[in-house]
PDB file of N, CA and C in Angstrom:
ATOM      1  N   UNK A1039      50.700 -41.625-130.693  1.00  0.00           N
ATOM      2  CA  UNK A1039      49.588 -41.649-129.766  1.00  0.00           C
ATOM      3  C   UNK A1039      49.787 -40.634-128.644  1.00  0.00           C
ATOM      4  N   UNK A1040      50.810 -40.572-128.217  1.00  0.00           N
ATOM      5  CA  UNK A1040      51.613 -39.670-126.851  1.00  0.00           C
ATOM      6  C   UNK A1040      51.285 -38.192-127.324  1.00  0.00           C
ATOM      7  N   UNK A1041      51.358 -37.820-128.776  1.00  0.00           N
ATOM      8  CA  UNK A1041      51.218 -36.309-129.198  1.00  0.00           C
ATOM      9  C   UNK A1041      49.829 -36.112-129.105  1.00  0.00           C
ATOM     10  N   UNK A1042      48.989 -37.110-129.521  1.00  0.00           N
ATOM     11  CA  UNK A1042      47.542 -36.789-129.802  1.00  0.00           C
ATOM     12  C   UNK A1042      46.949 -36.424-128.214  1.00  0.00           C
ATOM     13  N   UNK A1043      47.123 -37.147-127.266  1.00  0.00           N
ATOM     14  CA  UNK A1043      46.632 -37.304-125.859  1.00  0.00           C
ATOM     15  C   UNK A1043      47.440 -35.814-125.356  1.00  0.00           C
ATOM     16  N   UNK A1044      48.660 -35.387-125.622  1.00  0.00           N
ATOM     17  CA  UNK A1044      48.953 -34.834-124.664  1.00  0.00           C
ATOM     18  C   UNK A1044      48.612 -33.177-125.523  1.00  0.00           C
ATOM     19  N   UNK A1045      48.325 -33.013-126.704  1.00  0.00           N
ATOM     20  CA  UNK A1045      47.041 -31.856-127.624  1.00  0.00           C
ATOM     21  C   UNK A1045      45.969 -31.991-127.224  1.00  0.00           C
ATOM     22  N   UNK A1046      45.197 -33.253-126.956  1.00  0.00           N
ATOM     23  CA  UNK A1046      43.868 -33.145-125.785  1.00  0.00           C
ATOM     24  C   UNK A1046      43.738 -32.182-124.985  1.00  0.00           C
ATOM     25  N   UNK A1047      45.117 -32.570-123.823  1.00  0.00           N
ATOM     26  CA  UNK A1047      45.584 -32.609-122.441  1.00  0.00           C
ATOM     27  C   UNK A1047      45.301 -30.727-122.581  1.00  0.00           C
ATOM     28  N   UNK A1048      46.089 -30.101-123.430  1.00  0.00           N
ATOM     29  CA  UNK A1048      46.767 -28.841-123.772  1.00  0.00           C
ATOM     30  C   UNK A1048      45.616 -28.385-123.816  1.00  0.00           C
ATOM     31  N   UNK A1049      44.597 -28.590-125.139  1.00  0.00           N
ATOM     32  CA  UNK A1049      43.859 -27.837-125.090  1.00  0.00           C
ATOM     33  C   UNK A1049      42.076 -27.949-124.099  1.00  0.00           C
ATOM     34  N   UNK A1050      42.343 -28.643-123.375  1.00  0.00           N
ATOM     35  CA  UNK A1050      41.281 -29.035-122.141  1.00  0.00           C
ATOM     36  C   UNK A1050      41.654 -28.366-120.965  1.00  0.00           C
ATOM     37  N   UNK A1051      43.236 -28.041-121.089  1.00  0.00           N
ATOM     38  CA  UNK A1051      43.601 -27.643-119.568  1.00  0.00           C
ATOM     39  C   UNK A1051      42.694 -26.539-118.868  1.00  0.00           C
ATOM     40  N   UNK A1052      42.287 -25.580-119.505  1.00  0.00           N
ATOM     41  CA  UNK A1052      41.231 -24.593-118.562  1.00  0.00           C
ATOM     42  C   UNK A1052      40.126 -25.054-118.194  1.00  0.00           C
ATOM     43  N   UNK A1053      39.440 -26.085-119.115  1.00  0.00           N
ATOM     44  CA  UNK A1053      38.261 -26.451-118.205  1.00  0.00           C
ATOM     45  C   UNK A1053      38.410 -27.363-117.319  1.00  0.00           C
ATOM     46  N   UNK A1054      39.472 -28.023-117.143  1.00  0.00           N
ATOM     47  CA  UNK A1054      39.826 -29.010-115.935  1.00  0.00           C
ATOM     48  C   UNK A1054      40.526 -27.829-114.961  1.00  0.00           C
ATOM     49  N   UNK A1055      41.516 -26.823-114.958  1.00  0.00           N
ATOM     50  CA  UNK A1055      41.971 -26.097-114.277  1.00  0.00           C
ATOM     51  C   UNK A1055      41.325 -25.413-113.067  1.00  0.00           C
ATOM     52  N   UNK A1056      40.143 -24.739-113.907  1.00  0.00           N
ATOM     53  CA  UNK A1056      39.237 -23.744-113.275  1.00  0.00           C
ATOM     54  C   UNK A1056      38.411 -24.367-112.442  1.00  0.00           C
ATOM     55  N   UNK A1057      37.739 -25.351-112.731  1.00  0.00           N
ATOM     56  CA  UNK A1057      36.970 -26.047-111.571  1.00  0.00           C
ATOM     57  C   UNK A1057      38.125 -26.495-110.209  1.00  0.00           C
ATOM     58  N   UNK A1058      39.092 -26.806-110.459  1.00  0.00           N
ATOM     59  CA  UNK A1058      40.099 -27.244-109.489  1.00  0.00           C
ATOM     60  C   UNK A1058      40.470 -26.586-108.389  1.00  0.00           C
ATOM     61  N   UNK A1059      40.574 -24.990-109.400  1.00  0.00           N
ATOM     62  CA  UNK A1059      41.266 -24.029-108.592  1.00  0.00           C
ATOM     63  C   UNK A1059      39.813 -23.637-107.810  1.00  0.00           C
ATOM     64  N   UNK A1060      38.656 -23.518-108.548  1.00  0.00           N
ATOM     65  CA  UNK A1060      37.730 -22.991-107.587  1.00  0.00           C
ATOM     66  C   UNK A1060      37.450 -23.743-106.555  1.00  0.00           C
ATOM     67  N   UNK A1061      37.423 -25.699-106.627  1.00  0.00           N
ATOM     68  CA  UNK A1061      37.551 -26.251-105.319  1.00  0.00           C
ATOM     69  C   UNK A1061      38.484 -25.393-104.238  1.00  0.00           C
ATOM     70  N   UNK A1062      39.737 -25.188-104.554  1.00  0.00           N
ATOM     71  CA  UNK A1062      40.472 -25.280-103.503  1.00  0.00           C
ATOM     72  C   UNK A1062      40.330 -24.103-103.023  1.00  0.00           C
ATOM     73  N   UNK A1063      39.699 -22.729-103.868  1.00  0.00           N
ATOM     74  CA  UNK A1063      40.077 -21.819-103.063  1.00  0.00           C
ATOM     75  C   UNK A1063      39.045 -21.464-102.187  1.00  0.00           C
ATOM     76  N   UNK A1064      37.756 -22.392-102.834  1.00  0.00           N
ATOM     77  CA  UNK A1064      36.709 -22.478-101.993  1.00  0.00           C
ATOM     78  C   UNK A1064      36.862 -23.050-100.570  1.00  0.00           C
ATOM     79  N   UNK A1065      37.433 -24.269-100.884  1.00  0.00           N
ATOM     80  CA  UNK A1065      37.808 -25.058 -99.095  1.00  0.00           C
ATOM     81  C   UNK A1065      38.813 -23.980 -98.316  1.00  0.00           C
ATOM     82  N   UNK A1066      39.729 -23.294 -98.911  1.00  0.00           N
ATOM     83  CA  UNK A1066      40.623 -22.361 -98.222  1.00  0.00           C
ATOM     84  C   UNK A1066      39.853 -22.073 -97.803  1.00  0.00           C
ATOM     85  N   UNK A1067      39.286 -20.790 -98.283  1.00  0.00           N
ATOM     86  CA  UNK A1067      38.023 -19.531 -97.714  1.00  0.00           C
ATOM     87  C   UNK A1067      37.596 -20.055 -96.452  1.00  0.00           C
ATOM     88  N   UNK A1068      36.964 -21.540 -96.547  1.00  0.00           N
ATOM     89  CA  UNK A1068      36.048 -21.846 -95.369  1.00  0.00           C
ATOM     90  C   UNK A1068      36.545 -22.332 -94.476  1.00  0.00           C
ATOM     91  N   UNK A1069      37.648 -22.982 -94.893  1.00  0.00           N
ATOM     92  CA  UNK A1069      39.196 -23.318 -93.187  1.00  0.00           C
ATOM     93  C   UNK A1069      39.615 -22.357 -92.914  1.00  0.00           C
ATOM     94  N   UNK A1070      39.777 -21.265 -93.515  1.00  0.00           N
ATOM     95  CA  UNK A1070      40.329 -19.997 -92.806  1.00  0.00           C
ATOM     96  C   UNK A1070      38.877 -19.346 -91.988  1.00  0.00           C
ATOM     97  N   UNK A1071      38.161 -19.423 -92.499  1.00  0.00           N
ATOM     98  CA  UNK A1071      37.402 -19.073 -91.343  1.00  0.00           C
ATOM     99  C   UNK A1071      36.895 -19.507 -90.058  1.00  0.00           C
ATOM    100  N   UNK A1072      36.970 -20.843 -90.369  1.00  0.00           N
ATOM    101  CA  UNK A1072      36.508 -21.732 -89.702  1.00  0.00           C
ATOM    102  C   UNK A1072      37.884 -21.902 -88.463  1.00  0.00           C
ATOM    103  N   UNK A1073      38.896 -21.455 -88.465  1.00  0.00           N
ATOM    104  CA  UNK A1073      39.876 -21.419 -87.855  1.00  0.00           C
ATOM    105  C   UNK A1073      40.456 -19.981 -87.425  1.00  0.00           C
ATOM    106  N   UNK A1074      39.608 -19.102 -88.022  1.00  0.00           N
ATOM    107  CA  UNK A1074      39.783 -18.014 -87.405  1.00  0.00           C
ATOM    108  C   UNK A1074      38.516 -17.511 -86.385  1.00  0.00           C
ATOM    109  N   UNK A1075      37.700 -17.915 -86.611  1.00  0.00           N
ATOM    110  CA  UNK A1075      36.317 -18.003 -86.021  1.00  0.00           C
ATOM    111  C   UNK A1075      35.701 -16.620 -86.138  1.00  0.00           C
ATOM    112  N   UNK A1076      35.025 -16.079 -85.697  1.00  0.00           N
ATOM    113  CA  UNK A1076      34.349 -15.007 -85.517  1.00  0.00           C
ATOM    114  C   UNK A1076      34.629 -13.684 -85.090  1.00  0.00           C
ATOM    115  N   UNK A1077      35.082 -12.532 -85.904  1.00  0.00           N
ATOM    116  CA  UNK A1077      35.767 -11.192 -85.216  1.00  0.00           C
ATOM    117  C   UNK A1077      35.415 -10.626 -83.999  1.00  0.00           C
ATOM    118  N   UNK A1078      36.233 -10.593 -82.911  1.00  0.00           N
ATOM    119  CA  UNK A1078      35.688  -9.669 -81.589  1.00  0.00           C
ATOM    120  C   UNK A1078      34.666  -8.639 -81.856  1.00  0.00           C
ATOM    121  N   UNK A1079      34.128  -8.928 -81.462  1.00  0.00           N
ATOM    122  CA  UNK A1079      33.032  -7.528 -81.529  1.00  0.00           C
ATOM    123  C   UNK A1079      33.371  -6.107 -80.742  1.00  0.00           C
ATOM    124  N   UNK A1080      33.724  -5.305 -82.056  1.00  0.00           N
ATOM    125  CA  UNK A1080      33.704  -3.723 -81.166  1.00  0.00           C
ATOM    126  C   UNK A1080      32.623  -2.868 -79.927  1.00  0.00           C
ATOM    127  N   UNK A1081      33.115  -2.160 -79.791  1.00  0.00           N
ATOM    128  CA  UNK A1081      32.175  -1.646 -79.379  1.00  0.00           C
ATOM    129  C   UNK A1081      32.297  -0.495 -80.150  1.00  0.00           C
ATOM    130  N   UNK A1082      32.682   0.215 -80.803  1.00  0.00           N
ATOM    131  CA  UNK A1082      32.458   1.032 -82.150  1.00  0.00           C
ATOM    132  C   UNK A1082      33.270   0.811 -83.142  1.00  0.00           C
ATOM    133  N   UNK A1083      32.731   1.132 -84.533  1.00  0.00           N
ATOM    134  CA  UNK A1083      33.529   0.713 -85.769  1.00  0.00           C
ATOM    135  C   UNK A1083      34.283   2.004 -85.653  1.00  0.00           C
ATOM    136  N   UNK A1084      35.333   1.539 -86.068  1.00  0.00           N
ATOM    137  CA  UNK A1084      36.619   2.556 -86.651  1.00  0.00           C
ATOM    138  C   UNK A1084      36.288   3.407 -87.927  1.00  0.00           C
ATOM    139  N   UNK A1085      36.971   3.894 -87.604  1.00  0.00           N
ATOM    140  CA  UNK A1085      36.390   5.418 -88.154  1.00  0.00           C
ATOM    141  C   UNK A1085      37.661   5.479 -89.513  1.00  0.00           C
ATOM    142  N   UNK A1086      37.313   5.347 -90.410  1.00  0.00           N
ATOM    143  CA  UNK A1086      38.123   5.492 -91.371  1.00  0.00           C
ATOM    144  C   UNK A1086      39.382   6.716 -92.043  1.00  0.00           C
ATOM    145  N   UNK A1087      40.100   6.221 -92.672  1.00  0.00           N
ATOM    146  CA  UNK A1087      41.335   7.168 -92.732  1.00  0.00           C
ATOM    147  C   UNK A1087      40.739   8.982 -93.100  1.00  0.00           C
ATOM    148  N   UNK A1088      40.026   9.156 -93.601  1.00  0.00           N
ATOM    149  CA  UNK A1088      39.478  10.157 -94.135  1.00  0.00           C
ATOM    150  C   UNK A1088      38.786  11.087 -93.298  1.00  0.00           C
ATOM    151  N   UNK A1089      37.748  10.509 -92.482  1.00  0.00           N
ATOM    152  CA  UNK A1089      37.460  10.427 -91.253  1.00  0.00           C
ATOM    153  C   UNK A1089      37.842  11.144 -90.040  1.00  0.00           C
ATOM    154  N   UNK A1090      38.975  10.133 -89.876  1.00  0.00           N
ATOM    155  CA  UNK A1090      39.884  10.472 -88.537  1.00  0.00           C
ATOM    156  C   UNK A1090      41.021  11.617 -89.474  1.00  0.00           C
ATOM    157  N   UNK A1091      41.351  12.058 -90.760  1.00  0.00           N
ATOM    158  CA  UNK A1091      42.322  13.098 -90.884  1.00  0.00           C
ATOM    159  C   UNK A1091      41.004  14.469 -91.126  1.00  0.00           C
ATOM    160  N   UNK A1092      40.059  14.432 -90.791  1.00  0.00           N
ATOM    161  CA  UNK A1092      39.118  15.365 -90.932  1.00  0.00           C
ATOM    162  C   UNK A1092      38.976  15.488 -89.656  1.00  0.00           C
ATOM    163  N   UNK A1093      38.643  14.815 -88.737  1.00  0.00           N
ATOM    164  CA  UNK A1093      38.590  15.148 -87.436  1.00  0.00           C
ATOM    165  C   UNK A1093      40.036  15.635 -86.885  1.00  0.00           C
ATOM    166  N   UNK A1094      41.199  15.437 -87.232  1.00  0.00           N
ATOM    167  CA  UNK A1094      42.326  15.818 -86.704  1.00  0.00           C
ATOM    168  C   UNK A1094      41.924  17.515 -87.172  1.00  0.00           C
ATOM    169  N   UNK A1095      42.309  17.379 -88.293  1.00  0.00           N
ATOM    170  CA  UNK A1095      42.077  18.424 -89.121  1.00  0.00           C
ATOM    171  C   UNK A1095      40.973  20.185 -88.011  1.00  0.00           C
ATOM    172  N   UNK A1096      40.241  19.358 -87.997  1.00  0.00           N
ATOM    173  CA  UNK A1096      39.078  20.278 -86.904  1.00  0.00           C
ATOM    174  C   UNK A1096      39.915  20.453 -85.522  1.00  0.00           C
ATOM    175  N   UNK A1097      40.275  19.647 -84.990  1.00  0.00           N
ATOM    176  CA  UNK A1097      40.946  19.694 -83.841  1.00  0.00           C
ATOM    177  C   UNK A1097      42.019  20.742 -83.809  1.00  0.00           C
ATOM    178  N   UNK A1098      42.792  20.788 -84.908  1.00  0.00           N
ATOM    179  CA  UNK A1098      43.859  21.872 -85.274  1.00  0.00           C
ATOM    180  C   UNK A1098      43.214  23.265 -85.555  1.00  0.00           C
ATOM    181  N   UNK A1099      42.227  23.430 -86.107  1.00  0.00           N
ATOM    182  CA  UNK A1099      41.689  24.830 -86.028  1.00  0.00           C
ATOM    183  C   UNK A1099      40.806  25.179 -85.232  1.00  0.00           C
ATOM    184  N   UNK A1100      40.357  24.476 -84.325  1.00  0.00           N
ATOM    185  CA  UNK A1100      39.844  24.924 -83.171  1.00  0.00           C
ATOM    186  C   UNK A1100      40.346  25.632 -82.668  1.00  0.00           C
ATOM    187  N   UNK A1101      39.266  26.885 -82.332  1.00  0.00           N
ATOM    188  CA  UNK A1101      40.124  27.938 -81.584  1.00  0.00           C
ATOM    189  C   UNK A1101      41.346  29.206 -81.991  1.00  0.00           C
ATOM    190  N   UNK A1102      41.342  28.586 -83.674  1.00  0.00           N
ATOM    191  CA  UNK A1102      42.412  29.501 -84.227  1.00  0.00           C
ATOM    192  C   UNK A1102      41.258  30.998 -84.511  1.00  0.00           C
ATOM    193  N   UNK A1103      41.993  31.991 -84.831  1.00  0.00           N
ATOM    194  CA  UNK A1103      41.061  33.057 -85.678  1.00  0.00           C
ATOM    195  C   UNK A1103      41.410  32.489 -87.371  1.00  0.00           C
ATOM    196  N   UNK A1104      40.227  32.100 -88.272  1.00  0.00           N
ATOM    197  CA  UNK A1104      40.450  32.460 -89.366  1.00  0.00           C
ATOM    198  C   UNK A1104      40.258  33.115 -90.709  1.00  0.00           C
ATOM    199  N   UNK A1105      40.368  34.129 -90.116  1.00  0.00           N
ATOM    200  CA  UNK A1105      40.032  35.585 -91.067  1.00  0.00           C
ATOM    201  C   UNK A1105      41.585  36.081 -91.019  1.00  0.00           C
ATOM    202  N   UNK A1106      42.160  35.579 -90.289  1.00  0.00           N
ATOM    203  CA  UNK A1106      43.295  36.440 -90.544  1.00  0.00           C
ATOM    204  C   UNK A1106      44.717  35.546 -90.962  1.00  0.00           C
ATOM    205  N   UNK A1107      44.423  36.038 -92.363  1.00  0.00           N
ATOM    206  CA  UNK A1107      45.718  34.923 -93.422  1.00  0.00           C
ATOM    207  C   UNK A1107      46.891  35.992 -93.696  1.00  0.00           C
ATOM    208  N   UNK A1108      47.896  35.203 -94.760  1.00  0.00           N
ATOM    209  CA  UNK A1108      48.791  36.035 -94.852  1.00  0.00           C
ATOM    210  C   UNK A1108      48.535  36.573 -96.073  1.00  0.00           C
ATOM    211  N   UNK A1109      48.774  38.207 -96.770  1.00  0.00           N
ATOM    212  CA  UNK A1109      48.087  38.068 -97.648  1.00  0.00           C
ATOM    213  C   UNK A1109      49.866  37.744 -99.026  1.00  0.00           C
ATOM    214  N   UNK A1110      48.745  37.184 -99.792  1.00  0.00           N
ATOM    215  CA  UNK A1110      49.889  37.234-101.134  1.00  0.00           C
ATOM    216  C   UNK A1110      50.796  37.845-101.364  1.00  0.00           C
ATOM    217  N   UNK A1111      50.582  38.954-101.107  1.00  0.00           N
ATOM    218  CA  UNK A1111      51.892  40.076-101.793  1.00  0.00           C
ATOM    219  C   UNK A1111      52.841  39.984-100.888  1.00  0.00           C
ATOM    220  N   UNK A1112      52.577  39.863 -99.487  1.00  0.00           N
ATOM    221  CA  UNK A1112      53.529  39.484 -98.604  1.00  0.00           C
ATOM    222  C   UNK A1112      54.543  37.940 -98.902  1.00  0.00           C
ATOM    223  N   UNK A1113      53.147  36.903 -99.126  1.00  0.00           N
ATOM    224  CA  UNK A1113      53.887  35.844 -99.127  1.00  0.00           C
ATOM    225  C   UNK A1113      54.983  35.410-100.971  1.00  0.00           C
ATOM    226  N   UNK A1114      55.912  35.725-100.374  1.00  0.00           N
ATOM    227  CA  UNK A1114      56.742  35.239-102.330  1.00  0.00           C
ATOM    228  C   UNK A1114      57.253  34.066-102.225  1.00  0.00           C
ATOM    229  N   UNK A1115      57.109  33.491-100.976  1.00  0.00           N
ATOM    230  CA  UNK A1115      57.517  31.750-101.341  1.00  0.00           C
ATOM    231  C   UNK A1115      56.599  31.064-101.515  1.00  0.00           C
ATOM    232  N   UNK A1116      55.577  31.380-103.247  1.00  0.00           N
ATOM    233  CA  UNK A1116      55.075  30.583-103.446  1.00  0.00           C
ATOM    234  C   UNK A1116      55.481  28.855-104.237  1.00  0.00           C
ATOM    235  N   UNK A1117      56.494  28.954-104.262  1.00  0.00           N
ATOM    236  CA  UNK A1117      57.235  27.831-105.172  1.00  0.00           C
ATOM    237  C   UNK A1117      58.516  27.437-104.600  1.00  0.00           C
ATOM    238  N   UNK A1118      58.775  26.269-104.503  1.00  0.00           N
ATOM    239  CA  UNK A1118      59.827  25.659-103.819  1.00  0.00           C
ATOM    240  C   UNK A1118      61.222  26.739-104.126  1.00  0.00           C
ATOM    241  N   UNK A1119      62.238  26.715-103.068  1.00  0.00           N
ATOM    242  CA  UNK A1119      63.442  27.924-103.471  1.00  0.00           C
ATOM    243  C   UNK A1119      64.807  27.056-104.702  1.00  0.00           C
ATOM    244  N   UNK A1120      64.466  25.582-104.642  1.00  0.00           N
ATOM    245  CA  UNK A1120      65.162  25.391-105.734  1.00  0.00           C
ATOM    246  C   UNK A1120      64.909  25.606-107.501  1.00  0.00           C
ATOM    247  N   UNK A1121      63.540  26.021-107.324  1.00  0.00           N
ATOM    248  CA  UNK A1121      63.187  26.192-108.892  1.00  0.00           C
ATOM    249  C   UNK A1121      63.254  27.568-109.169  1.00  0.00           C
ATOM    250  N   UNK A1122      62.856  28.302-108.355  1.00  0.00           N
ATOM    251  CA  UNK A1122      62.361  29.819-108.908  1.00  0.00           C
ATOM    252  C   UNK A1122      63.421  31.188-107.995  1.00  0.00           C
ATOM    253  N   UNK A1123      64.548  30.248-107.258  1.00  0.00           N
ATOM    254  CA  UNK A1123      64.986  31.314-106.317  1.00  0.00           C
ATOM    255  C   UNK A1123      66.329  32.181-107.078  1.00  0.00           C
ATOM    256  N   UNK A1124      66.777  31.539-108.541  1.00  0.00           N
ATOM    257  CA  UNK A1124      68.032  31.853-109.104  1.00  0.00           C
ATOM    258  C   UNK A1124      67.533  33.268-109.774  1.00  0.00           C
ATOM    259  N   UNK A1125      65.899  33.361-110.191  1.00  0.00           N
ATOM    260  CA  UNK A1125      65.750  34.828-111.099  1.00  0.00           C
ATOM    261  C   UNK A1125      64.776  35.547-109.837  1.00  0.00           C
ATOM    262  N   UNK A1126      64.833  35.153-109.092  1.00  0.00           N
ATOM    263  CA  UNK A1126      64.253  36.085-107.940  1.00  0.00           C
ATOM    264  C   UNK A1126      64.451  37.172-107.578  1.00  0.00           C
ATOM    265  N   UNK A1127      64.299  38.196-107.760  1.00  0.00           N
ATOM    266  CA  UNK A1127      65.471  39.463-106.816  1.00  0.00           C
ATOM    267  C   UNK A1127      65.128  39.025-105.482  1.00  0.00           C
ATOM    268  N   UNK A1128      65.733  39.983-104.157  1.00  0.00           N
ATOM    269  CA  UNK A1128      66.076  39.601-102.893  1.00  0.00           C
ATOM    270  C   UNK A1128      65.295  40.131-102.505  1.00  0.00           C
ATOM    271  N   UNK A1129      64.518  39.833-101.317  1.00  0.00           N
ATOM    272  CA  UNK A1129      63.450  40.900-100.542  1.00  0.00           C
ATOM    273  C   UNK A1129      64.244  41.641 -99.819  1.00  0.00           C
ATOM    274  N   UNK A1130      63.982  43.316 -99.938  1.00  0.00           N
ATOM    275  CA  UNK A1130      64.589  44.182 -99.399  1.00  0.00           C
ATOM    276  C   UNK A1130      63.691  44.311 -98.342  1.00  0.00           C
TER     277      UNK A1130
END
């Protein structure tokens, strides 16, 4: 009798599970809010990561000239000096 009830048990467990778990995580949700109460109100929303590294971003070239880069042929550290510096010749 003990095997038959507890093969019931086994194969019922998700539909008894899922309603359970959705009680509880439902009452969580609403005691946590209910105990956290209501967010301070800004006076402006925050400005997101993307945002604020775009505005940094502007802030740093303000004021630079940029037309005037370095050009390529000058620059040869294009690649880190541990990968490419052993067949390099030397800048004279």
């Amino acid at each position: 009798m003990w095997s038959v009830l507890w093969a019931a048990v086994r194969s019922k467990a998700p539909y008894v599970t899922f309603p359970v778990a959705f009680v509880v995580g439902l009452v969580g949700y609403h005691l946590e809010w209910f105990l956290r109460g209501d967010p301070p109100p800004t006076a402006e929303e925050e400005k997101s990561i993307s945002e604020q590294r775009e505005d940094r971003k502007l802030q740093e070239i303000t004021g630079k000239d940029l037309t005037k880069v370095v050009s390529l042929k000058d620059k040869l550290e294009f690649a880190p000096r541990a990968v490419l510096n052993r067949n390099r010749p030397e800048k004279s």
